[in-house]
C-alpha positions as YAML, in Angstrom:
chain: A
units: angstrom
residues:
- id: 1
  name: UNK
  ca: [-16.77, -12.32, 8.88]
- id: 2
  name: UNK
  ca: [-13.31, -11.63, 7.36]
- id: 3
  name: UNK
  ca: [-12.96, -8.69, 5.00]
- id: 4
  name: UNK
  ca: [-11.53, -10.98, 2.30]
- id: 5
  name: UNK
  ca: [-11.50, -14.74, 1.94]
- id: 6
  name: UNK
  ca: [-10.44, -17.07, -0.84]
- id: 7
  name: UNK
  ca: [-11.18, -20.76, -1.10]
- id: 8
  name: UNK
  ca: [-9.64, -23.52, -3.20]
- id: 9
  name: UNK
  ca: [-7.98, -21.19, -5.69]
- id: 10
  name: UNK
  ca: [-6.47, -23.02, -8.65]
- id: 11
  name: UNK
  ca: [-4.96, -21.25, -11.64]
- id: 12
  name: UNK
  ca: [-3.87, -23.29, -14.66]
- id: 13
  name: UNK
  ca: [-2.43, -21.43, -17.65]
- id: 14
  name: UNK
  ca: [-2.96, -22.97, -21.12]
- id: 15
  name: UNK
  ca: [-5.10, -25.71, -19.63]
- id: 16
  name: UNK
  ca: [-5.13, -28.87, -21.73]
- id: 17
  name: UNK
  ca: [-2.21, -27.70, -23.89]
- id: 18
  name: UNK
  ca: [1.30, -29.20, -24.00]
- id: 19
  name: UNK
  ca: [2.64, -26.02, -22.34]
- id: 20
  name: UNK
  ca: [0.11, -26.14, -19.51]
- id: 21
  name: UNK
  ca: [1.34, -24.56, -16.25]
- id: 22
  name: UNK
  ca: [-0.34, -25.22, -12.91]
- id: 23
  name: UNK
  ca: [0.46, -21.91, -11.16]
- id: 24
  name: UNK
  ca: [-1.69, -22.16, -7.99]
- id: 25
  name: UNK
  ca: [-3.20, -25.18, -6.27]
- id: 26
  name: UNK
  ca: [-5.93, -25.16, -3.61]
- id: 27
  name: UNK
  ca: [-4.95, -21.78, -2.14]
- id: 28
  name: UNK
  ca: [-7.18, -20.83, 0.78]
- id: 29
  name: UNK
  ca: [-6.97, -18.00, 3.31]
- id: 30
  name: UNK
  ca: [-8.73, -15.19, 5.16]
- id: 31
  name: UNK
  ca: [-7.78, -11.57, 5.78]
- id: 32
  name: UNK
  ca: [-9.25, -9.37, 8.50]
- id: 33
  name: UNK
  ca: [-9.93, -5.66, 8.06]
- id: 34
  name: UNK
  ca: [-6.87, -3.57, 8.92]
- id: 35
  name: UNK
  ca: [-4.36, -6.40, 8.53]
- id: 36
  name: UNK
  ca: [-1.08, -6.13, 6.66]
- id: 37
  name: UNK
  ca: [-0.46, -9.48, 4.96]
- id: 38
  name: UNK
  ca: [2.78, -10.24, 3.14]
- id: 39
  name: UNK
  ca: [3.15, -13.07, 0.65]
- id: 40
  name: UNK
  ca: [6.61, -14.54, 0.27]
- id: 41
  name: UNK
  ca: [7.93, -17.62, -1.51]
- id: 42
  name: UNK
  ca: [10.52, -18.84, -4.02]
- id: 43
  name: UNK
  ca: [10.67, -17.26, -7.47]
- id: 44
  name: UNK
  ca: [7.99, -18.56, -9.80]
- id: 45
  name: UNK
  ca: [5.73, -19.86, -7.03]
- id: 46
  name: UNK
  ca: [2.71, -17.83, -8.15]
- id: 47
  name: UNK
  ca: [2.79, -14.83, -5.79]
- id: 48
  name: UNK
  ca: [1.84, -12.30, -8.47]
- id: 49
  name: UNK
  ca: [-0.69, -14.72, -9.95]
- id: 50
  name: UNK
  ca: [-2.36, -14.94, -6.53]
- id: 51
  name: UNK
  ca: [-2.36, -11.15, -6.12]
- id: 52
  name: UNK
  ca: [-3.88, -10.62, -9.56]
- id: 53
  name: UNK
  ca: [-6.47, -13.28, -8.83]
- id: 54
  name: UNK
  ca: [-7.44, -11.54, -5.59]
- id: 55
  name: UNK
  ca: [-7.74, -8.29, -7.55]
- id: 56
  name: UNK
  ca: [-9.99, -9.95, -10.14]
- id: 57
  name: UNK
  ca: [-7.56, -9.44, -13.02]
- id: 58
  name: UNK
  ca: [-7.18, -13.23, -13.36]
- id: 59
  name: UNK
  ca: [-10.17, -15.55, -13.20]
- id: 60
  name: UNK
  ca: [-9.22, -18.72, -11.32]
- id: 61
  name: UNK
  ca: [-9.61, -22.10, -12.97]
- id: 62
  name: UNK
  ca: [-11.31, -23.21, -9.76]
- id: 63
  name: UNK
  ca: [-12.18, -21.58, -6.44]
- id: 64
  name: UNK
  ca: [-13.58, -18.20, -5.47]
- id: 65
  name: UNK
  ca: [-12.61, -14.89, -3.86]
- id: 66
  name: UNK
  ca: [-14.97, -13.02, -1.52]
- id: 67
  name: UNK
  ca: [-15.08, -9.54, -0.02]
- id: 68
  name: UNK
  ca: [-17.41, -9.24, 2.97]
- id: 69
  name: UNK
  ca: [-18.93, -12.55, 1.93]
- id: 70
  name: UNK
  ca: [-19.72, -11.38, -1.62]
- id: 71
  name: UNK
  ca: [-18.03, -13.23, -4.47]
- id: 72
  name: UNK
  ca: [-15.93, -10.96, -6.67]
- id: 73
  name: UNK
  ca: [-15.77, -11.42, -10.42]
- id: 74
  name: UNK
  ca: [-13.30, -8.70, -11.45]
- id: 75
  name: UNK
  ca: [-11.59, -5.43, -10.51]
- id: 76
  name: UNK
  ca: [-13.67, -3.03, -8.44]
- id: 77
  name: UNK
  ca: [-13.44, 0.20, -6.47]
- id: 78
  name: UNK
  ca: [-12.99, -1.82, -3.29]
- id: 79
  name: UNK
  ca: [-9.42, -2.67, -4.35]
- id: 80
  name: UNK
  ca: [-6.46, -0.74, -5.74]
- id: 81
  name: UNK
  ca: [-3.12, -2.00, -7.05]
- id: 82
  name: UNK
  ca: [0.35, -0.52, -6.53]
- id: 83
  name: UNK
  ca: [2.80, -1.90, -9.10]
- id: 84
  name: UNK
  ca: [6.54, -2.48, -8.79]
- id: 85
  name: UNK
  ca: [7.35, -0.53, -11.99]
- id: 86
  name: UNK
  ca: [5.46, 2.65, -10.95]
- id: 87
  name: UNK
  ca: [3.02, 2.40, -13.94]
- id: 88
  name: UNK
  ca: [2.75, 6.17, -14.26]
- id: 89
  name: UNK
  ca: [1.60, 7.99, -17.40]
- id: 90
  name: UNK
  ca: [4.74, 9.86, -18.52]
- id: 91
  name: UNK
  ca: [2.74, 12.56, -20.31]
- id: 92
  name: UNK
  ca: [0.79, 13.46, -17.18]
- id: 93
  name: UNK
  ca: [1.84, 15.47, -14.13]
- id: 94
  name: UNK
  ca: [2.00, 14.16, -10.57]
- id: 95
  name: UNK
  ca: [-1.42, 15.69, -9.91]
- id: 96
  name: UNK
  ca: [-2.93, 14.13, -13.03]
- id: 97
  name: UNK
  ca: [-1.46, 10.72, -12.25]
- id: 98
  name: UNK
  ca: [-2.83, 10.76, -8.69]
- id: 99
  name: UNK
  ca: [-6.22, 11.89, -10.02]
- id: 100
  name: UNK
  ca: [-6.29, 9.17, -12.70]
- id: 101
  name: UNK
  ca: [-8.60, 6.72, -10.91]
- id: 102
  name: UNK
  ca: [-10.98, 9.51, -9.97]
- id: 103
  name: UNK
  ca: [-11.09, 10.71, -13.57]
- id: 104
  name: UNK
  ca: [-11.93, 7.17, -14.67]
- id: 105
  name: UNK
  ca: [-14.90, 7.43, -12.32]
- id: 106
  name: UNK
  ca: [-16.03, 10.52, -14.25]
- id: 107
  name: UNK
  ca: [-14.78, 13.20, -11.87]
- id: 108
  name: UNK
  ca: [-13.02, 16.33, -13.10]
- id: 109
  name: UNK
  ca: [-9.72, 17.61, -11.74]
- id: 110
  name: UNK
  ca: [-11.35, 20.81, -10.49]
- id: 111
  name: UNK
  ca: [-13.87, 18.77, -8.51]
- id: 112
  name: UNK
  ca: [-11.25, 16.65, -6.74]
- id: 113
  name: UNK
  ca: [-8.39, 19.14, -6.30]
- id: 114
  name: UNK
  ca: [-8.44, 19.21, -2.49]
- id: 115
  name: UNK
  ca: [-8.87, 15.42, -2.30]
- id: 116
  name: UNK
  ca: [-5.93, 14.76, -4.63]
- id: 117
  name: UNK
  ca: [-3.72, 17.33, -2.92]
- id: 118
  name: UNK
  ca: [-4.39, 15.70, 0.44]
- id: 119
  name: UNK
  ca: [-2.74, 12.48, -0.74]
- id: 120
  name: UNK
  ca: [0.07, 14.28, -2.58]
- id: 121
  name: UNK
  ca: [0.88, 16.00, 0.71]
- id: 122
  name: UNK
  ca: [0.55, 12.71, 2.61]
- id: 123
  name: UNK
  ca: [3.34, 11.13, 0.52]
- id: 124
  name: UNK
  ca: [5.54, 14.23, 0.86]
- id: 125
  name: UNK
  ca: [5.25, 15.52, -2.71]
- id: 126
  name: UNK
  ca: [3.64, 18.91, -2.12]
- id: 127
  name: UNK
  ca: [5.35, 21.33, -4.51]
- id: 128
  name: UNK
  ca: [5.89, 18.59, -7.10]
- id: 129
  name: UNK
  ca: [2.27, 18.31, -8.25]
- id: 130
  name: UNK
  ca: [3.05, 19.94, -11.64]
- id: 131
  name: UNK
  ca: [6.19, 17.88, -12.31]
- id: 132
  name: UNK
  ca: [6.29, 14.99, -14.80]
- id: 133
  name: UNK
  ca: [7.57, 11.47, -14.00]
- id: 134
  name: UNK
  ca: [10.88, 12.00, -15.83]
- id: 135
  name: UNK
  ca: [11.59, 14.84, -13.39]
- id: 136
  name: UNK
  ca: [11.24, 12.56, -10.34]
- id: 137
  name: UNK
  ca: [13.51, 10.06, -8.60]
- id: 138
  name: UNK
  ca: [12.50, 6.39, -8.35]
- id: 139
  name: UNK
  ca: [11.33, 6.84, -4.76]
- id: 140
  name: UNK
  ca: [9.24, 9.86, -5.71]
- id: 141
  name: UNK
  ca: [7.63, 7.95, -8.60]
- id: 142
  name: UNK
  ca: [6.64, 5.17, -6.21]
- id: 143
  name: UNK
  ca: [5.15, 7.77, -3.85]
- id: 144
  name: UNK
  ca: [2.97, 8.95, -6.74]
- id: 145
  name: UNK
  ca: [1.78, 5.38, -7.34]
- id: 146
  name: UNK
  ca: [0.95, 4.98, -3.65]
- id: 147
  name: UNK
  ca: [-0.89, 8.32, -3.54]
- id: 148
  name: UNK
  ca: [-2.89, 7.32, -6.64]
- id: 149
  name: UNK
  ca: [-3.98, 4.08, -4.95]
- id: 150
  name: UNK
  ca: [-4.95, 5.85, -1.72]
- id: 151
  name: UNK
  ca: [-6.86, 8.57, -3.61]
- id: 152
  name: UNK
  ca: [-9.58, 6.19, -4.81]
- id: 153
  name: UNK
  ca: [-10.13, 5.20, -1.16]
- id: 154
  name: UNK
  ca: [-10.20, 1.41, -1.57]
- id: 155
  name: UNK
  ca: [-10.83, -1.00, 1.27]
- id: 156
  name: UNK
  ca: [-7.89, -3.16, 0.18]
- id: 157
  name: UNK
  ca: [-4.49, -2.16, -1.21]
- id: 158
  name: UNK
  ca: [-2.73, -4.80, -3.31]
- id: 159
  name: UNK
  ca: [0.99, -4.06, -3.52]
- id: 160
  name: UNK
  ca: [3.19, -6.02, -5.94]
- id: 161
  name: UNK
  ca: [6.81, -5.56, -4.79]
- id: 162
  name: UNK
  ca: [6.35, -1.79, -4.68]
- id: 163
  name: UNK
  ca: [9.84, -1.02, -3.33]
- id: 164
  name: UNK
  ca: [11.88, -3.37, -5.50]
- id: 165
  name: UNK
  ca: [12.92, -0.67, -8.00]
- id: 166
  name: UNK
  ca: [14.28, 1.83, -5.45]
- id: 167
  name: UNK
  ca: [17.56, 1.95, -3.58]
- id: 168
  name: UNK
  ca: [17.98, 0.32, -0.17]
- id: 169
  name: UNK
  ca: [18.09, 3.54, 1.84]
- id: 170
  name: UNK
  ca: [14.93, 4.92, 0.23]
- id: 171
  name: UNK
  ca: [13.31, 1.52, 0.63]
- id: 172
  name: UNK
  ca: [13.75, 1.52, 4.41]
- id: 173
  name: UNK
  ca: [12.39, 5.06, 4.69]
- id: 174
  name: UNK
  ca: [9.41, 4.14, 2.51]
- id: 175
  name: UNK
  ca: [8.63, 1.11, 4.69]
- id: 176
  name: UNK
  ca: [8.25, 3.31, 7.77]
- id: 177
  name: UNK
  ca: [6.30, 6.00, 5.95]
- id: 178
  name: UNK
  ca: [3.88, 3.58, 4.33]
- id: 179
  name: UNK
  ca: [3.17, 1.92, 7.69]
- id: 180
  name: UNK
  ca: [2.36, 5.35, 9.15]
- id: 181
  name: UNK
  ca: [0.03, 6.13, 6.25]
- id: 182
  name: UNK
  ca: [-1.71, 2.78, 6.53]
- id: 183
  name: UNK
  ca: [-2.34, 3.23, 10.24]
- id: 184
  name: UNK
  ca: [-3.64, 6.74, 9.59]
- id: 185
  name: UNK
  ca: [-5.94, 5.66, 6.75]
- id: 186
  name: UNK
  ca: [-6.82, 2.26, 8.28]
- id: 187
  name: UNK
  ca: [-6.28, 0.24, 5.12]
- id: 188
  name: UNK
  ca: [-6.01, -3.51, 4.62]
- id: 189
  name: UNK
  ca: [-2.92, -4.51, 2.62]
- id: 190
  name: UNK
  ca: [-1.85, -7.59, 0.69]
- id: 191
  name: UNK
  ca: [1.83, -7.17, -0.09]
- id: 192
  name: UNK
  ca: [4.20, -9.22, -2.26]
- id: 193
  name: UNK
  ca: [7.90, -9.09, -1.51]
- id: 194
  name: UNK
  ca: [11.07, -11.11, -2.01]
- id: 195
  name: UNK
  ca: [12.60, -9.45, 1.04]
- id: 196
  name: UNK
  ca: [12.40, -11.40, 4.30]
- id: 197
  name: UNK
  ca: [13.32, -8.25, 6.24]
- id: 198
  name: UNK
  ca: [10.52, -6.29, 4.60]
- id: 199
  name: UNK
  ca: [7.94, -9.00, 5.27]
- id: 200
  name: UNK
  ca: [8.79, -9.19, 8.97]
- id: 201
  name: UNK
  ca: [9.01, -5.42, 9.43]
- id: 202
  name: UNK
  ca: [5.69, -4.54, 7.85]
- id: 203
  name: UNK
  ca: [3.34, -7.45, 8.42]
- id: 204
  name: UNK
  ca: [0.79, -8.70, 10.90]
- id: 205
  name: UNK
  ca: [1.00, -12.08, 9.17]
- id: 206
  name: UNK
  ca: [3.14, -13.63, 6.44]
- id: 207
  name: UNK
  ca: [1.77, -16.22, 4.01]
- id: 208
  name: UNK
  ca: [4.61, -18.62, 3.14]
- id: 209
  name: UNK
  ca: [4.18, -20.21, -0.28]
- id: 210
  name: UNK
  ca: [5.47, -23.45, -1.73]
- id: 211
  name: UNK
  ca: [7.18, -24.04, -5.05]
- id: 212
  name: UNK
  ca: [4.88, -24.25, -8.08]
- id: 213
  name: UNK
  ca: [2.08, -25.10, -8.05]
- id: 214
  name: UNK
  ca: [1.94, -22.48, -5.33]
- id: 215
  name: UNK
  ca: [0.16, -23.20, -2.06]
- id: 216
  name: UNK
  ca: [0.09, -21.36, 1.25]
- id: 217
  name: UNK
  ca: [1.87, -23.85, 3.48]
- id: 218
  name: UNK
  ca: [2.26, -21.65, 6.55]
- id: 219
  name: UNK
  ca: [0.56, -18.58, 8.00]
- id: 220
  name: UNK
  ca: [3.12, -16.91, 10.26]
- id: 221
  name: UNK
  ca: [1.91, -14.34, 12.77]
- id: 222
  name: UNK
  ca: [4.43, -11.53, 13.45]
- id: 223
  name: UNK
  ca: [3.76, -10.77, 17.10]
- id: 224
  name: UNK
  ca: [5.63, -7.45, 17.33]
- id: 225
  name: UNK
  ca: [3.59, -4.37, 18.30]
- id: 226
  name: UNK
  ca: [3.13, -1.33, 16.08]
- id: 227
  name: UNK
  ca: [4.30, 1.34, 15.51]
- id: 228
  name: UNK
  ca: [7.49, -0.21, 14.17]
- id: 229
  name: UNK
  ca: [10.67, 1.75, 13.56]
- id: 230
  name: UNK
  ca: [14.12, 0.87, 12.33]
- id: 231
  name: UNK
  ca: [15.00, 0.05, 15.96]
- id: 232
  name: UNK
  ca: [12.43, -2.76, 15.76]
- id: 233
  name: UNK
  ca: [14.89, -4.65, 13.57]
- id: 234
  name: UNK
  ca: [17.28, -4.98, 16.52]
- id: 235
  name: UNK
  ca: [14.80, -7.00, 18.61]
- id: 236
  name: UNK
  ca: [15.72, -10.68, 19.21]
- id: 237
  name: UNK
  ca: [12.26, -11.90, 18.15]
- id: 238
  name: UNK
  ca: [12.62, -9.95, 14.91]
- id: 239
  name: UNK
  ca: [15.68, -12.00, 14.03]
- id: 240
  name: UNK
  ca: [13.86, -15.20, 15.04]
- id: 241
  name: UNK
  ca: [11.05, -14.46, 12.59]
- id: 242
  name: UNK
  ca: [13.58, -13.76, 9.83]
- id: 243
  name: UNK
  ca: [15.30, -17.06, 10.53]
- id: 244
  name: UNK
  ca: [12.03, -18.97, 10.39]
- id: 245
  name: UNK
  ca: [11.12, -17.47, 7.02]
- id: 246
  name: UNK
  ca: [14.63, -18.08, 5.69]
- id: 247
  name: UNK
  ca: [14.45, -21.74, 6.73]
- id: 248
  name: UNK
  ca: [11.17, -22.03, 4.83]
- id: 249
  name: UNK
  ca: [12.55, -20.39, 1.69]
- id: 250
  name: UNK
  ca: [15.74, -22.42, 1.80]
- id: 251
  name: UNK
  ca: [13.74, -25.63, 1.99]
- id: 252
  name: UNK
  ca: [11.47, -24.63, -0.89]
- id: 253
  name: UNK
  ca: [14.34, -23.49, -3.12]
- id: 254
  name: UNK
  ca: [16.10, -26.80, -2.44]
- id: 255
  name: UNK
  ca: [12.93, -28.60, -3.57]
- id: 256
  name: UNK
  ca: [12.85, -26.37, -6.64]
- id: 257
  name: UNK
  ca: [16.40, -27.39, -7.60]
- id: 258
  name: UNK
  ca: [15.60, -31.05, -7.00]
- id: 259
  name: UNK
  ca: [12.65, -30.72, -9.40]
- id: 260
  name: UNK
  ca: [14.94, -29.02, -11.94]
- id: 261
  name: UNK
  ca: [12.85, -25.82, -12.04]
- id: 262
  name: UNK
  ca: [15.25, -23.25, -10.53]
...
């Protein structure tokens, strides 16, 4: 049994209204425990809508999402989200932000100190636990968001373009570090990105989506062994995967222009 499956997902915003938008159509897939799945597609194809539906934040118009065969109806402790805009509380310290999910569960800081510090150390922020977000760089803020997600110990991490707001050099370092953390913690990841390079570098499989209404029209296996390093990007098959994804995106964007939606 897959860890997560979703069948016939349709999402229609403002259904029955003149401004109705069919965001997702008949989206179906399975994800095995420990997999890193990237979702990539043209702008506006419903990537974030799909991620939020898998998290339970959006209820699909049709179709269902399952974890270990059990239908999910909303957010739960089995899943945690990492956002692209950090989503930190500016009035709280690094420690307090990482402990946020645990506090929501009714636990006190003093009861989870060692647990929270473990993940602060894991993301390389030991010594910054009493700093506030305005005192951190963009990369450091994203590390806090990742530590916060890990701290609640979910089965599945949902990551919505988590590196899009940081510079390219930090982004490449973060890709390697996150892969190391995921292998250490044995997490399953569903990851949205606009970067072809990022999708190939990090993923076991890449879901390629169509223009709206979004569908998964290909499930591309990235057959490159882990651990992956920056040298991985020099491999011939790495470039072949990038070319295949680019050909897909180019074709879908062309369709988007032809439909007058770009």
